[in-house]
Amino acid sequence: MSVDSKSGSPIRRLLTLSTMLAGLTSLACLSSPALAQVAATSPQDGASADGAPKTDVIVITGSIASAQEASIEEKRAAPNLMDVTAADDVGRFPDQNTAAALSRLPAVAVQRDQGQERYVQVRGAPNRWISVSIDGVPVIGVDEGGATRAFRFDSVPAVLLSSAAINKSLTADLSAEAVVANVDLRTYSPLQTEGFSVVGDVGYGEMDLGGGPQQQGSLRASWANEQFGFVIGGSHYRREQVTDNREVGAYDALGPTELDIRNYQLVRENNGFFAGAEFLPMPDLKLTAKAIFTEFK
């Protein structure tokens, strides 16, 4: 009896050990259904919970990388010094006309008329020292009044272009009238993309000068198969602004004798339309007919 009353006796230790084993057995029995339930709800290998096939790899493809690569490769392979805008760069920014799109190239500056991009300068030379071609065909540039041969780049909508190349050093195959550079505007070819394609943008804002509204929009639609391609599009630009000008006239020994103070309240509107058709009867022959119409109000 005295042996049973001691806490550290063999009989009590045996009873305590048996109780612990029974508790662990009960806990294991209670845990088993939960583990089986988790295993039953887990999806099978290679399939999602709803039975759809499991996707291991997602591949996203786009034209930005290929367009940039083509632009860089063309500059590397060129025998002269040139810069080429990638096809996606022309339409990525909200540029209404070609002058604004070309201003993003190095060594190219633009001249503005009442704040709107109009002329292009290369390496700081006068705008009349460059020649312009559209798809390799030389274009005569005549400013208003015929005073200079500068080309008005605001007459060509940016949505019409696919890319543009500026040849900063001339070769024998380029127009001889260029002194500093040749600008080749490459229009969009509908044969680049088979099927039906639509590209457009709309913008609205207020001018800092006068607080007038500014609105612009462009749209280009094309369709093509393996041999035929058609494209049509247009652009619209309108803004209202107020410009304050201070112009000094004649001078004498004491200084200016005339001061011209002007206040311009302008409503400028540009509309452009273009259409084109291409035929590819064989891989090395492509027939093209394109037209551009621009009006200034």
PDB file of C-alpha atoms in Angstrom:
ATOM      1  CA  MET A   1       0.000   0.000   0.000  1.00  0.00           C
ATOM      2  CA  SER A   2       2.841   2.344   0.782  1.00  0.00           C
ATOM      3  CA  VAL A   3       4.289   1.662  -2.641  1.00  0.00           C
ATOM      4  CA  ASP A   4       1.070   2.745  -4.382  1.00  0.00           C
ATOM      5  CA  SER A   5       0.901   6.023  -2.522  1.00  0.00           C
ATOM      6  CA  LYS A   6       4.203   7.349  -3.924  1.00  0.00           C
ATOM      7  CA  SER A   7       3.988   9.664  -6.904  1.00  0.00           C
ATOM      8  CA  GLY A   8       7.023   8.211  -8.591  1.00  0.00           C
ATOM      9  CA  SER A   9       5.949   4.574  -8.325  1.00  0.00           C
ATOM     10  CA  PRO A  10       6.132   2.249 -11.372  1.00  0.00           C
ATOM     11  CA  ILE A  11       2.386   1.645 -11.370  1.00  0.00           C
ATOM     12  CA  ARG A  12       1.513   5.387 -11.550  1.00  0.00           C
ATOM     13  CA  ARG A  13       4.085   6.015 -14.269  1.00  0.00           C
ATOM     14  CA  LEU A  14       2.574   3.151 -16.239  1.00  0.00           C
ATOM     15  CA  LEU A  15      -0.934   4.578 -15.867  1.00  0.00           C
ATOM     16  CA  THR A  16       0.246   8.042 -16.893  1.00  0.00           C
ATOM     17  CA  LEU A  17       2.016   6.671 -19.977  1.00  0.00           C
ATOM     18  CA  SER A  18      -1.096   4.724 -20.967  1.00  0.00           C
ATOM     19  CA  THR A  19      -3.245   7.847 -20.637  1.00  0.00           C
ATOM     20  CA  MET A  20      -0.853   9.862 -22.862  1.00  0.00           C
ATOM     21  CA  LEU A  21      -0.837   7.152 -25.528  1.00  0.00           C
ATOM     22  CA  ALA A  22      -4.629   7.042 -25.511  1.00  0.00           C
ATOM     23  CA  GLY A  23      -4.799  10.829 -25.940  1.00  0.00           C
ATOM     24  CA  LEU A  24      -2.364  10.786 -28.853  1.00  0.00           C
ATOM     25  CA  THR A  25      -4.354   7.991 -30.498  1.00  0.00           C
ATOM     26  CA  SER A  26      -7.577  10.001 -30.178  1.00  0.00           C
ATOM     27  CA  LEU A  27      -5.883  13.115 -31.609  1.00  0.00           C
ATOM     28  CA  ALA A  28      -4.596  11.133 -34.558  1.00  0.00           C
ATOM     29  CA  CYS A  29      -8.055   9.755 -35.225  1.00  0.00           C
ATOM     30  CA  LEU A  30      -9.573  13.236 -35.165  1.00  0.00           C
ATOM     31  CA  SER A  31      -6.856  14.626 -37.467  1.00  0.00           C
ATOM     32  CA  SER A  32      -7.136  11.950 -40.104  1.00  0.00           C
ATOM     33  CA  PRO A  33     -10.462  13.132 -41.660  1.00  0.00           C
ATOM     34  CA  ALA A  34      -9.162  16.722 -41.883  1.00  0.00           C
ATOM     35  CA  LEU A  35      -6.056  15.612 -43.734  1.00  0.00           C
ATOM     36  CA  ALA A  36      -8.125  13.488 -46.066  1.00  0.00           C
ATOM     37  CA  GLN A  37     -10.438  16.430 -46.760  1.00  0.00           C
ATOM     38  CA  VAL A  38      -7.537  18.756 -47.672  1.00  0.00           C
ATOM     39  CA  ALA A  39      -6.103  16.119 -49.961  1.00  0.00           C
ATOM     40  CA  ALA A  40      -9.465  15.694 -51.670  1.00  0.00           C
ATOM     41  CA  THR A  41      -9.895  19.428 -52.429  1.00  0.00           C
ATOM     42  CA  SER A  42      -6.398  19.958 -53.834  1.00  0.00           C
ATOM     43  CA  PRO A  43      -6.365  20.114 -57.663  1.00  0.00           C
ATOM     44  CA  GLN A  44      -4.884  17.340 -59.652  1.00  0.00           C
ATOM     45  CA  ASP A  45      -1.557  17.758 -61.354  1.00  0.00           C
ATOM     46  CA  GLY A  46      -1.854  19.654 -64.661  1.00  0.00           C
ATOM     47  CA  ALA A  47      -5.398  20.974 -64.009  1.00  0.00           C
ATOM     48  CA  SER A  48      -6.968  23.855 -62.069  1.00  0.00           C
ATOM     49  CA  ALA A  49      -9.722  23.595 -59.443  1.00  0.00           C
ATOM     50  CA  ASP A  50     -12.493  23.988 -62.039  1.00  0.00           C
ATOM     51  CA  GLY A  51     -11.077  21.251 -64.249  1.00  0.00           C
ATOM     52  CA  ALA A  52      -9.468  23.566 -66.825  1.00  0.00           C
ATOM     53  CA  PRO A  53      -5.966  22.724 -68.058  1.00  0.00           C
ATOM     54  CA  LYS A  54      -3.207  24.326 -66.020  1.00  0.00           C
ATOM     55  CA  THR A  55      -1.131  26.937 -67.875  1.00  0.00           C
ATOM     56  CA  ASP A  56       2.558  26.774 -67.120  1.00  0.00           C
ATOM     57  CA  VAL A  57       3.928  29.469 -69.485  1.00  0.00           C
ATOM     58  CA  ILE A  58       2.337  32.707 -70.700  1.00  0.00           C
ATOM     59  CA  VAL A  59       3.972  34.289 -73.768  1.00  0.00           C
ATOM     60  CA  ILE A  60       3.185  37.904 -74.704  1.00  0.00           C
ATOM     61  CA  THR A  61       4.268  39.124 -78.126  1.00  0.00           C
ATOM     62  CA  GLY A  62       4.219  42.666 -79.531  1.00  0.00           C
ATOM     63  CA  SER A  63       5.562  44.847 -82.316  1.00  0.00           C
ATOM     64  CA  ILE A  64       7.485  47.327 -80.146  1.00  0.00           C
ATOM     65  CA  ALA A  65      10.612  45.223 -79.766  1.00  0.00           C
ATOM     66  CA  SER A  66      10.673  44.204 -83.429  1.00  0.00           C
ATOM     67  CA  ALA A  67      10.157  47.799 -84.606  1.00  0.00           C
ATOM     68  CA  GLN A  68      12.965  49.104 -82.401  1.00  0.00           C
ATOM     69  CA  GLU A  69      15.254  46.313 -83.551  1.00  0.00           C
ATOM     70  CA  ALA A  70      14.515  47.035 -87.219  1.00  0.00           C
ATOM     71  CA  SER A  71      15.278  50.729 -86.680  1.00  0.00           C
ATOM     72  CA  ILE A  72      18.621  49.999 -85.029  1.00  0.00           C
ATOM     73  CA  GLU A  73      19.621  47.443 -87.652  1.00  0.00           C
ATOM     74  CA  GLU A  74      18.856  49.888 -90.465  1.00  0.00           C
ATOM     75  CA  LYS A  75      21.103  52.514 -88.892  1.00  0.00           C
ATOM     76  CA  ARG A  76      23.889  49.974 -88.435  1.00  0.00           C
ATOM     77  CA  ALA A  77      23.709  48.770 -92.018  1.00  0.00           C
ATOM     78  CA  ALA A  78      23.470  52.266 -93.547  1.00  0.00           C
ATOM     79  CA  PRO A  79      26.606  53.494 -95.369  1.00  0.00           C
ATOM     80  CA  ASN A  80      25.958  57.041 -94.157  1.00  0.00           C
ATOM     81  CA  LEU A  81      25.030  58.795 -90.934  1.00  0.00           C
ATOM     82  CA  MET A  82      21.281  58.623 -90.384  1.00  0.00           C
ATOM     83  CA  ASP A  83      18.524  58.381 -87.791  1.00  0.00           C
ATOM     84  CA  VAL A  84      15.334  56.369 -88.170  1.00  0.00           C
ATOM     85  CA  THR A  85      12.189  56.566 -86.106  1.00  0.00           C
ATOM     86  CA  ALA A  86      10.701  53.214 -85.231  1.00  0.00           C
ATOM     87  CA  ALA A  87       7.258  52.449 -86.538  1.00  0.00           C
ATOM     88  CA  ASP A  88       5.754  52.465 -83.036  1.00  0.00           C
ATOM     89  CA  ASP A  89       7.416  55.766 -82.014  1.00  0.00           C
ATOM     90  CA  VAL A  90       5.429  57.792 -84.542  1.00  0.00           C
ATOM     91  CA  GLY A  91       2.073  56.748 -83.135  1.00  0.00           C
ATOM     92  CA  ARG A  92       3.016  56.343 -79.497  1.00  0.00           C
ATOM     93  CA  PHE A  93       3.064  60.083 -78.737  1.00  0.00           C
ATOM     94  CA  PRO A  94       0.182  62.540 -79.301  1.00  0.00           C
ATOM     95  CA  ASP A  95       1.868  64.275 -82.255  1.00  0.00           C
ATOM     96  CA  GLN A  96      -0.569  65.844 -84.675  1.00  0.00           C
ATOM     97  CA  ASN A  97       1.808  66.561 -87.553  1.00  0.00           C
ATOM     98  CA  THR A  98       5.106  65.278 -88.892  1.00  0.00           C
ATOM     99  CA  ALA A  99       7.190  68.156 -87.527  1.00  0.00           C
ATOM    100  CA  ALA A 100       6.229  67.251 -83.957  1.00  0.00           C
ATOM    101  CA  ALA A 101       7.083  63.588 -84.575  1.00  0.00           C
ATOM    102  CA  LEU A 102      10.515  64.409 -86.052  1.00  0.00           C
ATOM    103  CA  SER A 103      11.399  66.694 -83.134  1.00  0.00           C
ATOM    104  CA  ARG A 104      12.037  63.589 -81.005  1.00  0.00           C
ATOM    105  CA  LEU A 105      15.074  62.582 -83.072  1.00  0.00           C
ATOM    106  CA  PRO A 106      18.587  63.715 -82.055  1.00  0.00           C
ATOM    107  CA  ALA A 107      20.046  66.828 -83.743  1.00  0.00           C
ATOM    108  CA  VAL A 108      16.574  67.803 -84.985  1.00  0.00           C
ATOM    109  CA  ALA A 109      14.842  71.004 -83.924  1.00  0.00           C
ATOM    110  CA  VAL A 110      11.537  72.487 -84.998  1.00  0.00           C
ATOM    111  CA  GLN A 111      10.426  76.018 -85.753  1.00  0.00           C
ATOM    112  CA  ARG A 112       6.985  76.967 -84.506  1.00  0.00           C
ATOM    113  CA  ASP A 113       4.478  79.414 -85.843  1.00  0.00           C
ATOM    114  CA  GLN A 114       2.280  80.752 -83.041  1.00  0.00           C
ATOM    115  CA  GLY A 115       3.257  77.742 -80.959  1.00  0.00           C
ATOM    116  CA  GLN A 116       2.517  75.058 -83.564  1.00  0.00           C
ATOM    117  CA  GLU A 117       5.324  72.947 -85.048  1.00  0.00           C
ATOM    118  CA  ARG A 118       5.837  73.752 -88.724  1.00  0.00           C
ATOM    119  CA  TYR A 119       9.455  73.579 -89.977  1.00  0.00           C
ATOM    120  CA  VAL A 120      12.340  71.210 -89.255  1.00  0.00           C
ATOM    121  CA  GLN A 121      15.989  72.125 -88.748  1.00  0.00           C
ATOM    122  CA  VAL A 122      18.853  69.623 -88.739  1.00  0.00           C
ATOM    123  CA  ARG A 123      22.059  70.447 -86.842  1.00  0.00           C
ATOM    124  CA  GLY A 124      20.964  74.054 -86.467  1.00  0.00           C
ATOM    125  CA  ALA A 125      21.053  74.799 -90.208  1.00  0.00           C
ATOM    126  CA  PRO A 126      18.263  76.793 -91.899  1.00  0.00           C
ATOM    127  CA  ASN A 127      15.161  74.827 -92.778  1.00  0.00           C
ATOM    128  CA  ARG A 128      15.613  75.525 -96.491  1.00  0.00           C
ATOM    129  CA  TRP A 129      18.868  73.545 -96.510  1.00  0.00           C
ATOM    130  CA  ILE A 130      17.141  70.170 -96.271  1.00  0.00           C
ATOM    131  CA  SER A 131      15.333  68.182 -98.936  1.00  0.00           C
ATOM    132  CA  VAL A 132      12.183  66.159 -98.376  1.00  0.00           C
ATOM    133  CA  SER A 133      10.948  62.972 -99.995  1.00  0.00           C
ATOM    134  CA  ILE A 134       7.855  60.848 -99.437  1.00  0.00           C
ATOM    135  CA  ASP A 135       8.495  57.131 -99.870  1.00  0.00           C
ATOM    136  CA  GLY A 136      11.715  58.009-101.676  1.00  0.00           C
ATOM    137  CA  VAL A 137      10.055  60.381-104.175  1.00  0.00           C
ATOM    138  CA  PRO A 138      11.418  63.970-103.941  1.00  0.00           C
ATOM    139  CA  VAL A 139       8.862  66.600-102.947  1.00  0.00           C
ATOM    140  CA  ILE A 140       9.197  70.291-103.730  1.00  0.00           C
ATOM    141  CA  GLY A 141       8.762  72.459-100.661  1.00  0.00           C
ATOM    142  CA  VAL A 142       7.288  75.908-101.229  1.00  0.00           C
ATOM    143  CA  ASP A 143       6.362  78.147 -98.349  1.00  0.00           C
ATOM    144  CA  GLU A 144       3.438  80.560 -98.424  1.00  0.00           C
ATOM    145  CA  GLY A 145       4.124  83.261-100.983  1.00  0.00           C
ATOM    146  CA  GLY A 146       6.985  81.288-102.548  1.00  0.00           C
ATOM    147  CA  ALA A 147       9.649  83.226-100.632  1.00  0.00           C
ATOM    148  CA  THR A 148      11.632  80.089 -99.674  1.00  0.00           C
ATOM    149  CA  ARG A 149      11.700  76.405-100.542  1.00  0.00           C
ATOM    150  CA  ALA A 150      11.179  75.327 -96.940  1.00  0.00           C
ATOM    151  CA  PHE A 151       8.826  72.386 -96.578  1.00  0.00           C
ATOM    152  CA  ARG A 152       5.821  72.748 -94.281  1.00  0.00           C
ATOM    153  CA  PHE A 153       5.817  69.562 -92.218  1.00  0.00           C
ATOM    154  CA  ASP A 154       2.524  70.476 -90.577  1.00  0.00           C
ATOM    155  CA  SER A 155       0.856  69.644 -93.892  1.00  0.00           C
ATOM    156  CA  VAL A 156       1.525  65.906 -93.396  1.00  0.00           C
ATOM    157  CA  PRO A 157      -0.507  64.222 -90.612  1.00  0.00           C
ATOM    158  CA  ALA A 158       1.559  62.058 -88.280  1.00  0.00           C
ATOM    159  CA  VAL A 159      -0.992  59.244 -88.434  1.00  0.00           C
ATOM    160  CA  LEU A 160      -0.116  58.791 -92.107  1.00  0.00           C
ATOM    161  CA  LEU A 161       3.484  57.840 -91.329  1.00  0.00           C
ATOM    162  CA  SER A 162       4.926  54.448 -90.635  1.00  0.00           C
ATOM    163  CA  SER A 163       8.442  55.757 -89.933  1.00  0.00           C
ATOM    164  CA  ALA A 164      10.808  58.534 -90.973  1.00  0.00           C
ATOM    165  CA  ALA A 165      14.504  58.565 -91.867  1.00  0.00           C
ATOM    166  CA  ILE A 166      16.846  61.546 -91.684  1.00  0.00           C
ATOM    167  CA  ASN A 167      20.026  61.170 -93.743  1.00  0.00           C
ATOM    168  CA  LYS A 168      22.528  63.531 -92.133  1.00  0.00           C
ATOM    169  CA  SER A 169      25.247  62.689 -94.646  1.00  0.00           C
ATOM    170  CA  LEU A 170      24.196  62.460 -98.273  1.00  0.00           C
ATOM    171  CA  THR A 171      24.886  59.631-100.696  1.00  0.00           C
ATOM    172  CA  ALA A 172      24.721  59.495-104.481  1.00  0.00           C
ATOM    173  CA  ASP A 173      21.207  58.068-104.549  1.00  0.00           C
ATOM    174  CA  LEU A 174      19.722  61.016-102.622  1.00  0.00           C
ATOM    175  CA  SER A 175      18.461  64.288-104.010  1.00  0.00           C
ATOM    176  CA  ALA A 176      21.270  66.703-104.883  1.00  0.00           C
ATOM    177  CA  GLU A 177      19.334  69.751-103.698  1.00  0.00           C
ATOM    178  CA  ALA A 178      19.931  68.890-100.044  1.00  0.00           C
ATOM    179  CA  VAL A 179      22.701  70.821 -98.322  1.00  0.00           C
ATOM    180  CA  VAL A 180      22.525  69.483 -94.761  1.00  0.00           C
ATOM    181  CA  ALA A 181      20.177  66.501 -94.719  1.00  0.00           C
ATOM    182  CA  ASN A 182      17.427  64.613 -96.471  1.00  0.00           C
ATOM    183  CA  VAL A 183      14.182  63.729 -94.704  1.00  0.00           C
ATOM    184  CA  ASP A 184      12.359  60.698 -96.082  1.00  0.00           C
ATOM    185  CA  LEU A 185       8.773  60.344 -94.862  1.00  0.00           C
ATOM    186  CA  ARG A 186       7.623  56.732 -95.113  1.00  0.00           C
ATOM    187  CA  THR A 187       3.884  56.352 -95.298  1.00  0.00           C
ATOM    188  CA  TYR A 188       1.934  53.499 -93.768  1.00  0.00           C
ATOM    189  CA  SER A 189       1.715  50.362 -95.886  1.00  0.00           C
ATOM    190  CA  PRO A 190      -1.532  48.397 -95.459  1.00  0.00           C
ATOM    191  CA  LEU A 191       0.255  45.216 -96.562  1.00  0.00           C
ATOM    192  CA  GLN A 192       2.152  45.258 -93.267  1.00  0.00           C
ATOM    193  CA  THR A 193      -0.878  43.856 -91.435  1.00  0.00           C
ATOM    194  CA  GLU A 194      -3.310  41.401 -92.973  1.00  0.00           C
ATOM    195  CA  GLY A 195      -6.980  41.809 -92.195  1.00  0.00           C
ATOM    196  CA  PHE A 196      -8.815  44.876 -90.918  1.00  0.00           C
ATOM    197  CA  SER A 197      -7.015  47.380 -88.676  1.00  0.00           C
ATOM    198  CA  VAL A 198      -8.119  50.667 -87.103  1.00  0.00           C
ATOM    199  CA  VAL A 199      -5.888  53.156 -85.264  1.00  0.00           C
ATOM    200  CA  GLY A 200      -7.045  56.476 -83.845  1.00  0.00           C
ATOM    201  CA  ASP A 201      -6.714  58.996 -81.051  1.00  0.00           C
ATOM    202  CA  VAL A 202      -8.703  61.902 -79.625  1.00  0.00           C
ATOM    203  CA  GLY A 203      -7.420  64.753 -77.466  1.00  0.00           C
ATOM    204  CA  TYR A 204      -8.785  67.874 -75.815  1.00  0.00           C
ATOM    205  CA  GLY A 205      -7.191  70.590 -73.687  1.00  0.00           C
ATOM    206  CA  GLU A 206      -6.825  74.301 -73.048  1.00  0.00           C
ATOM    207  CA  MET A 207      -4.136  76.629 -74.347  1.00  0.00           C
ATOM    208  CA  ASP A 208      -1.876  78.466 -71.919  1.00  0.00           C
ATOM    209  CA  LEU A 209      -2.086  81.568 -74.108  1.00  0.00           C
ATOM    210  CA  GLY A 210      -5.598  82.914 -73.766  1.00  0.00           C
ATOM    211  CA  GLY A 211      -7.144  79.797 -72.256  1.00  0.00           C
ATOM    212  CA  GLY A 212      -8.824  78.768 -75.489  1.00  0.00           C
ATOM    213  CA  PRO A 213      -9.780  75.162 -76.239  1.00  0.00           C
ATOM    214  CA  GLN A 214      -7.548  72.817 -78.211  1.00  0.00           C
ATOM    215  CA  GLN A 215      -8.865  69.670 -79.830  1.00  0.00           C
ATOM    216  CA  GLN A 216      -7.348  67.104 -82.123  1.00  0.00           C
ATOM    217  CA  GLY A 217      -8.175  63.707 -83.485  1.00  0.00           C
ATOM    218  CA  SER A 218      -6.942  61.232 -86.070  1.00  0.00           C
ATOM    219  CA  LEU A 219      -8.158  57.970 -87.535  1.00  0.00           C
ATOM    220  CA  ARG A 220      -6.605  55.405 -89.858  1.00  0.00           C
ATOM    221  CA  ALA A 221      -8.342  52.310 -91.194  1.00  0.00           C
ATOM    222  CA  SER A 222      -6.766  49.660 -93.408  1.00  0.00           C
ATOM    223  CA  TRP A 223      -7.543  46.281 -94.880  1.00  0.00           C
ATOM    224  CA  ALA A 224      -5.206  43.889 -96.649  1.00  0.00           C
ATOM    225  CA  ASN A 225      -4.717  40.319 -97.724  1.00  0.00           C
ATOM    226  CA  GLU A 226      -1.659  38.699 -99.253  1.00  0.00           C
ATOM    227  CA  GLN A 227      -1.794  40.774-102.473  1.00  0.00           C
ATOM    228  CA  PHE A 228      -4.109  43.783-102.053  1.00  0.00           C
ATOM    229  CA  GLY A 229      -4.142  46.498 -99.421  1.00  0.00           C
ATOM    230  CA  PHE A 230      -6.183  49.665 -98.886  1.00  0.00           C
ATOM    231  CA  VAL A 231      -5.804  52.460 -96.352  1.00  0.00           C
ATOM    232  CA  ILE A 232      -7.797  55.611 -95.646  1.00  0.00           C
ATOM    233  CA  GLY A 233      -7.609  58.124 -92.843  1.00  0.00           C
ATOM    234  CA  GLY A 234      -7.656  61.701 -91.727  1.00  0.00           C
ATOM    235  CA  SER A 235      -6.775  64.120 -88.959  1.00  0.00           C
ATOM    236  CA  HIS A 236      -8.323  67.229 -87.441  1.00  0.00           C
ATOM    237  CA  TYR A 237      -6.688  69.938 -85.332  1.00  0.00           C
ATOM    238  CA  ARG A 238      -8.252  73.119 -83.993  1.00  0.00           C
ATOM    239  CA  ARG A 239      -7.278  75.585 -81.313  1.00  0.00           C
ATOM    240  CA  GLU A 240      -8.083  79.079 -80.109  1.00  0.00           C
ATOM    241  CA  GLN A 241      -5.417  81.250 -78.527  1.00  0.00           C
ATOM    242  CA  VAL A 242      -4.335  84.802 -77.826  1.00  0.00           C
ATOM    243  CA  THR A 243      -0.762  85.945 -78.543  1.00  0.00           C
ATOM    244  CA  ASP A 244       0.820  89.222 -77.431  1.00  0.00           C
ATOM    245  CA  ASN A 245       3.698  90.414 -79.631  1.00  0.00           C
ATOM    246  CA  ARG A 246       6.167  93.230 -79.001  1.00  0.00           C
ATOM    247  CA  GLU A 247       8.261  94.058 -82.056  1.00  0.00           C
ATOM    248  CA  VAL A 248      10.908  96.740 -82.285  1.00  0.00           C
ATOM    249  CA  GLY A 249      11.134  98.517 -85.634  1.00  0.00           C
ATOM    250  CA  ALA A 250      13.758 100.986 -86.850  1.00  0.00           C
ATOM    251  CA  TYR A 251      16.791 102.131 -84.853  1.00  0.00           C
ATOM    252  CA  ASP A 252      18.805 105.322 -84.678  1.00  0.00           C
ATOM    253  CA  ALA A 253      21.831 106.403 -82.686  1.00  0.00           C
ATOM    254  CA  LEU A 254      19.792 106.721 -79.508  1.00  0.00           C
ATOM    255  CA  GLY A 255      17.981 103.391 -79.812  1.00  0.00           C
ATOM    256  CA  PRO A 256      14.737 102.023 -81.257  1.00  0.00           C
ATOM    257  CA  THR A 257      12.393 104.530 -82.826  1.00  0.00           C
ATOM    258  CA  GLU A 258       9.426 102.223 -83.360  1.00  0.00           C
ATOM    259  CA  LEU A 259       7.660  99.792 -81.086  1.00  0.00           C
ATOM    260  CA  ASP A 260       4.947  97.643 -82.577  1.00  0.00           C
ATOM    261  CA  ILE A 261       2.494  96.205 -80.040  1.00  0.00           C
ATOM    262  CA  ARG A 262       0.150  93.557 -81.405  1.00  0.00           C
ATOM    263  CA  ASN A 263      -2.491  91.279 -79.973  1.00  0.00           C
ATOM    264  CA  TYR A 264      -3.371  88.233 -82.065  1.00  0.00           C
ATOM    265  CA  GLN A 265      -6.599  86.345 -81.446  1.00  0.00           C
ATOM    266  CA  LEU A 266      -6.177  83.196 -83.490  1.00  0.00           C
ATOM    267  CA  VAL A 267      -8.431  80.343 -84.465  1.00  0.00           C
ATOM    268  CA  ARG A 268      -6.258  77.816 -86.303  1.00  0.00           C
ATOM    269  CA  GLU A 269      -7.669  74.694 -87.898  1.00  0.00           C
ATOM    270  CA  ASN A 270      -5.850  72.014 -89.883  1.00  0.00           C
ATOM    271  CA  ASN A 271      -7.563  69.146 -91.672  1.00  0.00           C
ATOM    272  CA  GLY A 272      -5.788  66.341 -93.463  1.00  0.00           C
ATOM    273  CA  PHE A 273      -7.011  63.390 -95.503  1.00  0.00           C
ATOM    274  CA  PHE A 274      -5.178  60.563 -97.216  1.00  0.00           C
ATOM    275  CA  ALA A 275      -5.915  57.345 -99.066  1.00  0.00           C
ATOM    276  CA  GLY A 276      -3.831  54.638-100.654  1.00  0.00           C
ATOM    277  CA  ALA A 277      -3.926  51.302-102.433  1.00  0.00           C
ATOM    278  CA  GLU A 278      -1.189  48.712-102.881  1.00  0.00           C
ATOM    279  CA  PHE A 279      -0.886  45.662-105.094  1.00  0.00           C
ATOM    280  CA  LEU A 280       1.742  42.954-104.687  1.00  0.00           C
ATOM    281  CA  PRO A 281       1.642  40.728-107.798  1.00  0.00           C
ATOM    282  CA  MET A 282       4.996  39.128-106.937  1.00  0.00           C
ATOM    283  CA  PRO A 283       7.426  39.322-103.996  1.00  0.00           C
ATOM    284  CA  ASP A 284       9.800  41.748-105.747  1.00  0.00           C
ATOM    285  CA  LEU A 285       7.179  44.053-107.288  1.00  0.00           C
ATOM    286  CA  LYS A 286       4.756  46.336-105.466  1.00  0.00           C
ATOM    287  CA  LEU A 287       2.466  48.870-107.129  1.00  0.00           C
ATOM    288  CA  THR A 288       1.373  51.807-104.985  1.00  0.00           C
ATOM    289  CA  ALA A 289      -1.023  54.724-105.428  1.00  0.00           C
ATOM    290  CA  LYS A 290      -1.414  57.249-102.599  1.00  0.00           C
ATOM    291  CA  ALA A 291      -2.821  60.752-102.234  1.00  0.00           C
ATOM    292  CA  ILE A 292      -2.612  63.395 -99.485  1.00  0.00           C
ATOM    293  CA  PHE A 293      -4.856  66.435 -99.082  1.00  0.00           C
ATOM    294  CA  THR A 294      -4.345  69.136 -96.460  1.00  0.00           C
ATOM    295  CA  GLU A 295      -6.195  72.374 -95.773  1.00  0.00           C
ATOM    296  CA  PHE A 296      -5.461  75.224 -93.378  1.00  0.00           C
ATOM    297  CA  LYS A 297      -8.124  77.528 -91.989  1.00  0.00           C
TER     298      LYS A 297
END
